C-alpha positions as a printed NumPy array, in Angstrom:
array([[  78.689,  -66.453, -130.22 ],
       [  78.785,  -62.709, -129.54 ],
       [  77.652,  -60.399, -126.733],
       [  74.599,  -58.265, -127.565],
       [  75.408,  -54.721, -126.446],
       [  73.07 ,  -51.858, -125.609],
       [  73.947,  -48.204, -125.062],
       [  72.656,  -46.296, -122.063],
       [  72.781,  -42.477, -121.829],
       [  72.169,  -40.505, -118.649],
       [  73.353,  -37.516, -116.596],
       [  75.097,  -37.509, -113.263],
       [  76.203,  -34.772, -110.849],
       [  79.952,  -34.269, -110.893],
       [  80.329,  -31.454, -108.357],
       [  78.261,  -30.407, -105.348],
       [  79.696,  -27.351, -103.617],
       [  78.58 ,  -25.41 , -100.545],
       [  80.774,  -22.444,  -99.722],
       [  80.686,  -18.776,  -98.795],
       [  82.712,  -15.638,  -99.373],
       [  82.742,  -12.12 ,  -97.963],
       [  82.694,   -8.724,  -99.654],
       [  83.347,   -5.369,  -98.   ],
       [  83.115,   -1.742,  -99.055],
       [  83.196,    1.755,  -97.575],
       [  80.756,    4.459,  -98.617],
       [  80.63 ,    8.193,  -98.015],
       [  77.363,    9.651,  -96.754],
       [  75.882,   11.882,  -99.509],
       [  75.882,   15.624,  -98.842],
       [  72.077,   15.672,  -98.8  ],
       [  71.997,   13.271,  -95.826],
       [  72.618,   14.284,  -92.184],
       [  75.461,   12.98 ,  -90.062],
       [  75.135,    9.431,  -88.77 ],
       [  74.292,    9.217,  -85.107],
       [  73.628,    5.476,  -84.68 ],
       [  73.338,    2.638,  -87.197],
       [  70.277,    0.52 ,  -86.52 ],
       [  70.62 ,   -2.385,  -88.95 ],
       [  71.383,   -3.387,  -92.531],
       [  69.546,   -5.48 ,  -95.104],
       [  70.758,   -6.724,  -98.468],
       [  69.782,   -8.61 , -101.607],
       [  72.013,  -10.   , -104.337],
       [  71.804,   -9.671, -108.125],
       [  73.826,  -12.21 , -110.105],
       [  75.081,  -10.923, -113.439],
       [  77.145,  -13.893, -114.655],
       [  77.61 ,  -17.456, -113.519],
       [  79.913,  -18.841, -116.168],
       [  81.406,  -22.348, -116.117],
       [  84.915,  -22.32 , -117.536],
       [  87.661,  -24.906, -117.679],
       [  88.147,  -26.091, -114.087],
       [  86.402,  -23.105, -112.496],
       [  83.18 ,  -21.096, -112.2  ],
       [  83.133,  -17.315, -112.509],
       [  80.408,  -15.586, -110.494],
       [  79.855,  -11.834, -110.624],
       [  77.131,   -9.411, -109.601],
       [  76.1  ,   -6.799, -107.087],
       [  74.934,   -6.815, -103.471],
       [  72.403,   -4.034, -102.831],
       [  72.694,   -3.074,  -99.168],
       [  70.343,   -0.771,  -97.262],
       [  71.621,    0.743,  -94.013],
       [  69.096,    2.191,  -91.556],
       [  70.408,    4.849,  -89.192],
       [  69.349,    7.611,  -86.844],
       [  70.855,   11.008,  -87.645],
       [  72.902,   12.76 ,  -85.022],
       [  70.636,   14.53 ,  -82.513],
       [  67.482,   13.497,  -84.411],
       [  64.785,   10.932,  -83.648],
       [  63.885,   10.085,  -87.279],
       [  65.008,    7.103,  -89.339],
       [  67.002,    7.555,  -92.53 ],
       [  68.547,    5.031,  -94.874],
       [  71.463,    4.704,  -97.253],
       [  71.576,    2.492, -100.342],
       [  75.069,    1.081, -100.825],
       [  76.068,   -1.297, -103.68 ],
       [  78.846,   -3.867, -103.353],
       [  80.157,   -5.301, -106.624],
       [  81.758,   -8.731, -106.526],
       [  83.592,  -11.148, -108.818],
       [  84.221,  -14.574, -107.305],
       [  86.1  ,  -17.508, -108.833],
       [  85.251,  -20.961, -107.5  ],
       [  87.893,  -23.511, -108.431],
       [  86.09 ,  -26.608, -109.752],
       [  88.486,  -29.158, -111.278],
       [  86.924,  -31.105, -114.143],
       [  84.178,  -28.652, -115.05 ],
       [  83.818,  -27.661, -118.72 ],
       [  82.305,  -24.549, -120.339],
       [  79.388,  -26.613, -121.681],
       [  78.597,  -28.285, -118.336],
       [  75.043,  -27.701, -117.03 ],
       [  75.709,  -25.591, -113.937],
       [  73.166,  -24.499, -111.307],
       [  74.109,  -21.789, -108.809],
       [  72.121,  -20.428, -105.879],
       [  73.653,  -17.307, -104.34 ],
       [  72.065,  -15.551, -101.381],
       [  73.048,  -13.087,  -98.69 ],
       [  73.868,  -15.062,  -95.566],
       [  74.789,  -12.039,  -93.452],
       [  75.186,   -8.254,  -93.776],
       [  76.471,   -5.782,  -91.222],
       [  77.268,   -2.078,  -91.193],
       [  79.344,    0.124,  -88.93 ],
       [  80.043,    3.834,  -88.841],
       [  83.689,    4.667,  -89.512],
       [  82.777,    8.23 ,  -88.624],
       [  79.703,   10.434,  -88.95 ],
       [  80.19 ,   10.667,  -92.755],
       [  81.493,    7.232,  -93.645],
       [  79.951,    3.755,  -93.464],
       [  81.585,    0.355,  -93.783],
       [  79.407,   -2.521,  -95.056],
       [  80.308,   -6.228,  -94.989],
       [  78.232,   -8.898,  -96.741],
       [  78.709,  -12.67 ,  -96.611],
       [  77.323,  -14.567,  -99.581],
       [  76.324,  -18.219,  -99.4  ],
       [  76.972,  -20.215, -102.554],
       [  75.422,  -23.539, -103.564],
       [  76.684,  -25.05 , -106.828],
       [  75.709,  -28.25 , -108.608],
       [  77.353,  -29.306, -111.867],
       [  76.17 ,  -32.108, -114.16 ],
       [  77.745,  -34.075, -116.989],
       [  76.288,  -36.347, -119.625],
       [  77.527,  -39.896, -119.306],
       [  77.084,  -43.13 , -121.211],
       [  77.877,  -46.794, -120.933],
       [  77.602,  -49.86 , -123.162],
       [  76.377,  -53.041, -121.439],
       [  75.887,  -56.654, -122.507],
       [  72.18 ,  -57.454, -122.265],
       [  72.257,  -60.868, -123.95 ],
       [  74.251,  -63.396, -125.971],
       [  73.778,  -64.139, -129.66 ],
       [  74.126,  -67.95 , -129.525],
       [  73.545,  -68.447, -133.272],
       [  71.116,  -71.338, -132.667],
       [  73.343,  -73.155, -130.153],
       [  70.91 ,  -74.861, -127.74 ],
       [  73.727,  -76.002, -125.453],
       [  74.365,  -72.488, -124.166],
       [  72.898,  -71.681, -120.757],
       [  72.546,  -67.997, -119.778],
       [  71.542,  -66.62 , -116.379],
       [  70.026,  -63.171, -116.783],
       [  69.628,  -60.537, -114.124],
       [  67.693,  -57.293, -114.052],
       [  67.888,  -54.132, -111.992],
       [  65.576,  -51.139, -111.903],
       [  67.673,  -48.023, -111.381],
       [  66.408,  -44.402, -111.192],
       [  68.574,  -42.529, -113.684],
       [  68.777,  -38.846, -114.432],
       [  67.784,  -38.729, -118.095],
       [  68.001,  -34.96 , -118.621],
       [  69.618,  -31.983, -116.857],
       [  69.625,  -28.453, -118.214],
       [  69.323,  -24.851, -117.041],
       [  66.954,  -22.221, -118.413],
       [  66.673,  -18.51 , -117.581],
       [  63.443,  -16.534, -117.589],
       [  61.997,  -13.232, -116.384],
       [  58.8  ,  -12.573, -114.436],
       [  57.214,   -9.095, -114.635],
       [  54.156,   -8.107, -112.633],
       [  52.385,   -5.124, -111.084],
       [  50.609,   -5.728, -107.769],
       [  48.642,   -3.35 , -105.597],
       [  49.861,   -3.239, -102.002],
       [  47.072,   -2.447,  -99.597],
       [  47.981,    0.488,  -97.376],
       [  51.179,    1.331,  -99.276],
       [  50.029,    4.623, -100.823],
       [  52.563,    7.361, -100.198],
       [  55.14 ,    5.02 ,  -98.621],
       [  58.761,    4.599,  -99.687],
       [  60.218,    1.167, -100.417],
       [  63.627,    0.86 ,  -98.788],
       [  64.295,   -2.918,  -98.918],
       [  62.977,   -5.899, -100.898],
       [  64.095,   -9.501, -100.556],
       [  62.6  ,  -12.573, -102.154],
       [  62.565,  -16.346, -102.269],
       [  61.19 ,  -18.708, -104.894],
       [  59.303,  -21.927, -104.589],
       [  58.178,  -24.191, -107.455],
       [  54.537,  -25.25 , -107.469],
       [  54.236,  -27.545, -110.49 ],
       [  56.263,  -28.603, -113.504],
       [  54.581,  -30.158, -116.546],
       [  56.721,  -31.326, -119.447],
       [  55.856,  -31.683, -123.101],
       [  58.053,  -32.621, -126.025],
       [  61.001,  -30.182, -125.78 ],
       [  58.903,  -27.818, -123.656],
       [  57.997,  -27.333, -119.999],
       [  55.256,  -25.371, -118.222],
       [  56.562,  -24.169, -114.875],
       [  54.37 ,  -22.649, -112.152],
       [  55.893,  -21.046, -109.101],
       [  55.594,  -18.371, -106.454],
       [  57.822,  -15.475, -105.491],
       [  57.583,  -14.632, -101.79 ],
       [  58.622,  -11.016, -101.189],
       [  59.637,   -9.5  ,  -97.86 ],
       [  59.305,   -5.706,  -98.043],
       [  60.305,   -2.916,  -95.705],
       [  58.655,    0.492,  -96.21 ],
       [  59.021,    3.916,  -94.622],
       [  56.333,    6.563,  -94.139],
       [  56.701,   10.341,  -93.904],
       [  56.98 ,   10.24 ,  -90.116],
       [  59.939,    7.863,  -90.232],
       [  57.958,    4.837,  -89.081],
       [  58.838,    1.46 ,  -90.604],
       [  56.157,   -0.803,  -92.034],
       [  57.064,   -4.384,  -93.017],
       [  54.921,   -6.098,  -95.636],
       [  54.946,   -9.424,  -97.461],
       [  53.574,  -10.297, -100.858],
       [  53.229,  -13.577, -102.755],
       [  53.367,  -13.356, -106.543],
       [  52.224,  -16.474, -108.443],
       [  53.366,  -16.967, -112.004],
       [  53.441,  -19.481, -114.867],
       [  56.144,  -19.724, -117.512],
       [  56.38 ,  -21.841, -120.657],
       [  60.023,  -22.602, -121.455],
       [  61.626,  -24.137, -124.51 ],
       [  63.674,  -27.112, -123.304],
       [  65.215,  -29.173, -126.112],
       [  65.793,  -32.765, -125.1  ],
       [  62.89 ,  -33.084, -122.651],
       [  60.686,  -36.154, -122.956],
       [  56.934,  -35.774, -122.574],
       [  56.639,  -39.24 , -120.982],
       [  59.03 ,  -38.577, -118.092],
       [  58.279,  -36.605, -114.901],
       [  60.093,  -33.276, -114.628],
       [  61.172,  -31.39 , -111.526],
       [  62.615,  -27.889, -111.218],
       [  64.999,  -26.217, -108.801],
       [  64.88 ,  -22.425, -108.822],
       [  67.449,  -19.724, -108.176],
       [  66.593,  -16.02 , -107.852],
       [  69.282,  -14.239, -109.85 ],
       [  67.963,  -10.705, -109.391],
       [  64.985,   -8.827, -107.943],
       [  63.938,   -5.327, -109.015],
       [  61.073,   -3.577, -107.214],
       [  59.661,   -0.066, -107.58 ],
       [  56.786,    1.306, -105.485],
       [  54.635,    4.004, -107.085],
       [  52.804,    6.762, -105.203],
       [  49.481,    4.97 , -105.72 ],
       [  50.724,    1.853, -103.891],
       [  51.34 ,   -0.279, -106.988],
       [  54.489,   -2.371, -106.784],
       [  56.262,   -3.125, -110.072],
       [  58.26 ,   -6.344, -109.755],
       [  60.897,   -7.861, -112.028],
       [  62.351,  -11.271, -111.264],
       [  65.317,  -12.883, -113.   ],
       [  65.145,  -16.642, -112.438],
       [  67.333,  -19.588, -113.353],
       [  65.623,  -22.998, -113.403],
       [  67.409,  -26.323, -113.227],
       [  65.22 ,  -28.808, -115.11 ],
       [  65.653,  -32.463, -114.18 ],
       [  63.996,  -35.541, -115.654],
       [  64.284,  -38.894, -113.941],
       [  63.26 ,  -42.258, -115.296],
       [  63.215,  -45.8  , -113.968],
       [  65.52 ,  -47.837, -116.207],
       [  65.103,  -51.615, -116.248],
       [  68.601,  -52.887, -117.014],
       [  69.058,  -56.516, -118.122],
       [  72.521,  -58.006, -117.715],
       [  74.153,  -61.43 , -118.054],
       [  74.993,  -62.629, -114.568],
       [  76.576,  -65.936, -115.598],
       [  76.712,  -68.416, -118.487],
       [  78.133,  -71.833, -119.393],
       [  78.11 ,  -74.303, -122.262],
       [  77.201,  -77.967, -121.946],
       [  79.984,  -79.134, -124.268],
       [  82.663,  -76.434, -124.267],
       [  84.479,  -74.291, -121.723],
       [  83.565,  -70.634, -121.996],
       [  86.134,  -67.942, -121.443],
       [  84.828,  -64.434, -120.904],
       [  86.095,  -61.085, -119.67 ],
       [  84.111,  -58.997, -117.215],
       [  84.294,  -55.513, -115.803],
       [  82.577,  -53.746, -112.915],
       [  80.469,  -50.763, -114.003],
       [  79.02 ,  -48.213, -111.595],
       [  75.796,  -46.392, -112.5  ],
       [  74.632,  -43.245, -110.692],
       [  71.154,  -43.724, -109.232],
       [  69.589,  -40.278, -108.728],
       [  66.243,  -39.282, -107.299],
       [  65.02 ,  -35.838, -106.254],
       [  61.8  ,  -33.956, -105.573],
       [  61.198,  -35.391, -102.096],
       [  60.11 ,  -32.319, -100.098],
       [  60.321,  -32.043,  -96.324],
       [  59.051,  -29.528,  -93.755],
       [  60.328,  -29.505,  -90.175],
       [  59.247,  -27.401,  -87.212],
       [  61.631,  -26.195,  -84.531],
       [  62.051,  -23.536,  -81.864],
       [  64.933,  -21.473,  -80.542],
       [  65.739,  -18.535,  -78.304],
       [  67.257,  -15.315,  -79.632],
       [  69.083,  -13.283,  -76.981],
       [  68.637,   -9.531,  -77.509],
       [  70.275,   -6.473,  -75.984],
       [  66.974,   -4.733,  -75.207],
       [  63.705,   -6.452,  -74.279],
       [  61.303,   -6.869,  -77.195],
       [  57.957,   -5.16 ,  -76.709],
       [  56.633,   -5.235,  -80.302],
       [  57.897,   -7.448,  -83.135],
       [  57.941,   -5.605,  -86.451],
       [  59.618,   -8.162,  -88.698],
       [  61.281,  -11.556,  -88.335],
       [  63.118,  -13.187,  -91.202],
       [  65.497,  -16.084,  -91.637],
       [  67.859,  -17.829,  -94.027],
       [  68.708,  -21.499,  -93.532],
       [  72.469,  -21.715,  -93.962],
       [  72.956,  -25.453,  -93.452],
       [  71.659,  -28.663,  -91.891],
       [  73.852,  -30.737,  -89.613],
       [  72.636,  -34.248,  -90.418],
       [  75.615,  -36.278,  -89.219],
       [  75.574,  -35.584,  -85.481],
       [  73.461,  -37.424,  -82.936],
       [  71.373,  -34.254,  -82.506],
       [  70.53 ,  -32.86 ,  -85.975],
       [  70.029,  -29.126,  -86.168],
       [  69.656,  -26.256,  -88.622],
       [  71.86 ,  -23.163,  -88.664],
       [  69.571,  -20.223,  -89.385],
       [  70.547,  -16.585,  -89.861],
       [  67.761,  -14.651,  -88.075],
       [  67.03 ,  -10.956,  -88.659],
       [  64.735,   -9.339,  -86.112],
       [  63.318,   -5.818,  -86.184],
       [  61.392,   -4.779,  -83.063],
       [  60.556,   -1.998,  -80.604],
       [  61.501,   -2.126,  -76.966],
       [  58.91 ,   -1.351,  -74.247],
       [  59.816,    2.361,  -74.509],
       [  59.098,    2.356,  -78.267],
       [  62.701,    2.614,  -79.442],
       [  63.522,    0.797,  -82.678],
       [  65.935,   -2.129,  -82.274],
       [  67.41 ,   -4.764,  -84.56 ],
       [  69.255,   -8.047,  -84.076],
       [  70.975,  -10.316,  -86.588],
       [  72.331,  -13.613,  -85.284],
       [  72.902,  -17.207,  -86.299],
       [  70.838,  -19.563,  -84.16 ],
       [  70.825,  -23.347,  -83.921],
       [  67.39 ,  -24.914,  -84.326],
       [  67.177,  -28.552,  -83.146],
       [  65.499,  -30.975,  -85.566],
       [  64.853,  -34.173,  -83.565],
       [  62.464,  -35.552,  -86.208],
       [  64.965,  -35.293,  -89.057],
       [  65.701,  -38.72 ,  -90.54 ],
       [  67.52 ,  -39.033,  -93.833],
       [  67.516,  -42.18 ,  -95.983],
       [  70.881,  -43.652,  -96.935],
       [  72.542,  -41.558,  -99.606],
       [  70.167,  -38.609,  -99.156],
       [  71.27 ,  -34.997,  -98.858],
       [  69.182,  -31.839,  -98.403],
       [  69.089,  -29.032, -100.959],
       [  67.223,  -25.763, -101.644],
       [  66.895,  -24.998,  -97.944],
       [  64.667,  -22.187,  -96.725],
       [  63.474,  -20.967,  -93.334],
       [  60.418,  -19.094,  -92.093],
       [  60.746,  -17.377,  -88.73 ],
       [  58.125,  -15.995,  -86.374],
       [  58.934,  -14.269,  -83.079],
       [  57.087,  -13.423,  -79.88 ],
       [  57.811,  -10.487,  -77.564],
       [  60.005,  -11.277,  -74.599],
       [  60.555,   -9.212,  -71.465],
       [  63.674,  -10.931,  -70.133],
       [  66.105,  -10.244,  -72.971],
       [  65.232,  -13.474,  -74.795],
       [  62.919,  -13.659,  -77.809],
       [  61.192,  -17.022,  -78.449],
       [  61.374,  -18.098,  -82.098],
       [  59.349,  -20.558,  -84.131],
       [  61.352,  -21.771,  -87.116],
       [  60.054,  -23.767,  -90.073],
       [  62.79 ,  -25.359,  -92.183],
       [  61.89 ,  -26.757,  -95.601],
       [  63.71 ,  -28.115,  -98.611],
       [  64.099,  -31.127, -100.868],
       [  66.   ,  -34.361, -100.501],
       [  68.241,  -35.694, -103.237],
       [  69.053,  -39.394, -103.011],
       [  72.166,  -40.404, -104.878],
       [  74.082,  -43.677, -104.87 ],
       [  76.379,  -45.766, -107.027],
       [  74.861,  -49.049, -108.225],
       [  77.403,  -51.744, -109.248],
       [  76.728,  -53.724, -112.44 ],
       [  78.817,  -56.679, -113.67 ],
       [  79.306,  -56.532, -117.42 ],
       [  80.609,  -59.206, -119.815],
       [  82.826,  -57.616, -122.456],
       [  84.29 ,  -60.525, -124.451],
       [  83.446,  -64.221, -124.972],
       [  85.116,  -67.295, -126.499],
       [  84.382,  -71.066, -126.5  ],
       [  87.35 ,  -72.757, -128.18 ],
       [  88.086,  -75.446, -125.555],
       [  86.044,  -78.696, -125.335],
       [  84.623,  -79.496, -121.923],
       [  86.334,  -82.567, -120.358],
       [  83.977,  -85.562, -119.875],
       [  82.793,  -86.557, -116.439],
       [  84.321,  -89.643, -114.804],
       [  83.55 ,  -92.449, -115.272],
       [  83.102,  -92.082, -119.023],
       [  79.552,  -92.396, -120.27 ],
       [  77.935,  -91.04 , -117.095],
       [  74.427,  -89.751, -117.851],
       [  72.887,  -89.514, -114.368],
       [  74.35 ,  -88.536, -111.007],
       [  72.809,  -89.083, -107.582],
       [  73.964,  -86.527, -105.006],
       [  72.889,  -85.555, -101.53 ],
       [  72.585,  -81.773, -101.172],
       [  73.163,  -80.722,  -97.58 ],
       [  73.376,  -76.915,  -97.439],
       [  71.412,  -74.691,  -99.792],
       [  72.833,  -74.683, -103.33 ],
       [  71.343,  -72.932, -106.398],
       [  70.257,  -75.289, -109.162],
       [  72.19 ,  -73.079, -111.567],
       [  75.49 ,  -73.915, -109.835],
       [  74.692,  -77.635, -109.789],
       [  73.841,  -77.623, -113.497],
       [  76.988,  -75.66 , -114.328],
       [  79.18 ,  -78.153, -112.401],
       [  77.719,  -81.326, -113.943],
       [  76.939,  -80.187, -117.53 ],
       [  73.228,  -80.142, -116.839],
       [  70.527,  -77.468, -116.643],
       [  68.311,  -76.183, -113.857],
       [  65.193,  -77.092, -115.846],
       [  66.403,  -80.682, -116.418],
       [  67.109,  -81.09 , -112.693],
       [  63.644,  -79.785, -111.799],
       [  61.995,  -82.236, -114.204],
       [  64.074,  -85.199, -113.035],
       [  63.159,  -84.564, -109.391],
       [  59.565,  -83.349, -109.883],
       [  60.43 ,  -79.993, -108.359],
       [  57.89 ,  -77.18 , -108.716],
       [  58.47 ,  -74.608, -111.435],
       [  60.363,  -71.673, -110.075],
       [  62.472,  -73.725, -107.651],
       [  65.927,  -72.177, -107.766],
       [  67.631,  -73.574, -104.651],
       [  67.58 ,  -76.954, -102.894],
       [  68.882,  -78.196,  -99.534],
       [  68.728,  -81.354,  -97.349],
       [  67.63 ,  -83.604, -100.21 ],
       [  68.812,  -86.398, -102.493],
       [  69.002,  -85.06 , -106.036],
       [  69.054,  -86.754, -109.443],
       [  71.212,  -84.797, -111.865],
       [  70.837,  -85.621, -115.6  ],
       [  74.137,  -85.199, -117.491],
       [  73.922,  -84.218, -121.144],
       [  75.833,  -86.381, -123.647],
       [  79.325,  -84.989, -124.225]])
């Protein structure tokens, strides 16, 4: 009499990190540029060079490309400076290994610039970091008992359907495209920022076809010094080699923009290069059979058990929430040129859920002067309801603004993302089994039938286990319908097997 074991392999997240860090640099104004009169605003994008998991830490390095708009001293034109900030950040992550699948999303949460003097600029950038690390795990469970033809063994089986993460891996790819921007002939590109959104993900055997969109937010400058914001959506499809993927399982992808390179030609054609990292996840419903209990009609069974915890994981549940907020500004807004936003976090634990959104606003006041505001606003989300164990990820925000004459700009904010549901499912596992001790006979000796009144609800399994009978024998003796598992408030005949 031996346990029948089965091996189960799956992945589970070991680390989920949300953090931020700040980089700062000073830059000298080039000789070809005039003295700085007033800094208007700053924009930035990030290019990630390395995101390397090491023993107990993650090394992240790259460059922040900042653009500072300013008015020269005693001039009414707009000029800009391009200032790079190199960074190397170490995130301590105990337990991570160099081979761990690691997904990192790094974005600019805030950038500001100030004039140290007319020939020197100080730039500060805050980077938001989202990290998720996975590890392959496995467990051996008893799914049955090899009774070797022993008909006196009774086994109570149980089954659970658990969503398990069957595959987790990261893949890098590059998207190159040339797009014609209407009305961009002769303009200069001074700032480009982008976000990614997956559209579809179709898996084959060790291969995946991934379709997505890159949403670009562009800021251009004409010869007169006037700013022109533009947006462009670039669809793409990539076929990626992905060893270990199963064609029969659904696949989802989370995307991270590692770098964005844009160049605008004189004829208005925009050349775009995207460096993307994709986290590929496959989930499958696993029907797990376990032995809940067992007994022998003639011998006492001794068995060892352990409690096993399996990680149930489900993703790819998108959500979109609408909200509104007020942005206080120094000067009244007469014309909105550009409104942009980054969702920094969701507060889901308070009684009044809200999103923290970094809003960048470029506008003209009623006199036509160019103005800019960058602030963090709180957007209430009264309709946000999260299931137990769910957490949001891959947050993004779209912002639209309306002119305001009283120093307040009304905002409409759309927050979107995905929900990941994760929980620990307990499983009782039998690890060892022996049956060396005879079962003592019932008193009086020779008893073959017991009459007992059952008052409160009792499972037939427990009655059979107590009196060396079986649930099926009790059902037959009392003409109970098939499938009856529990009885109450009844007189019950209990057949006792010969001992």
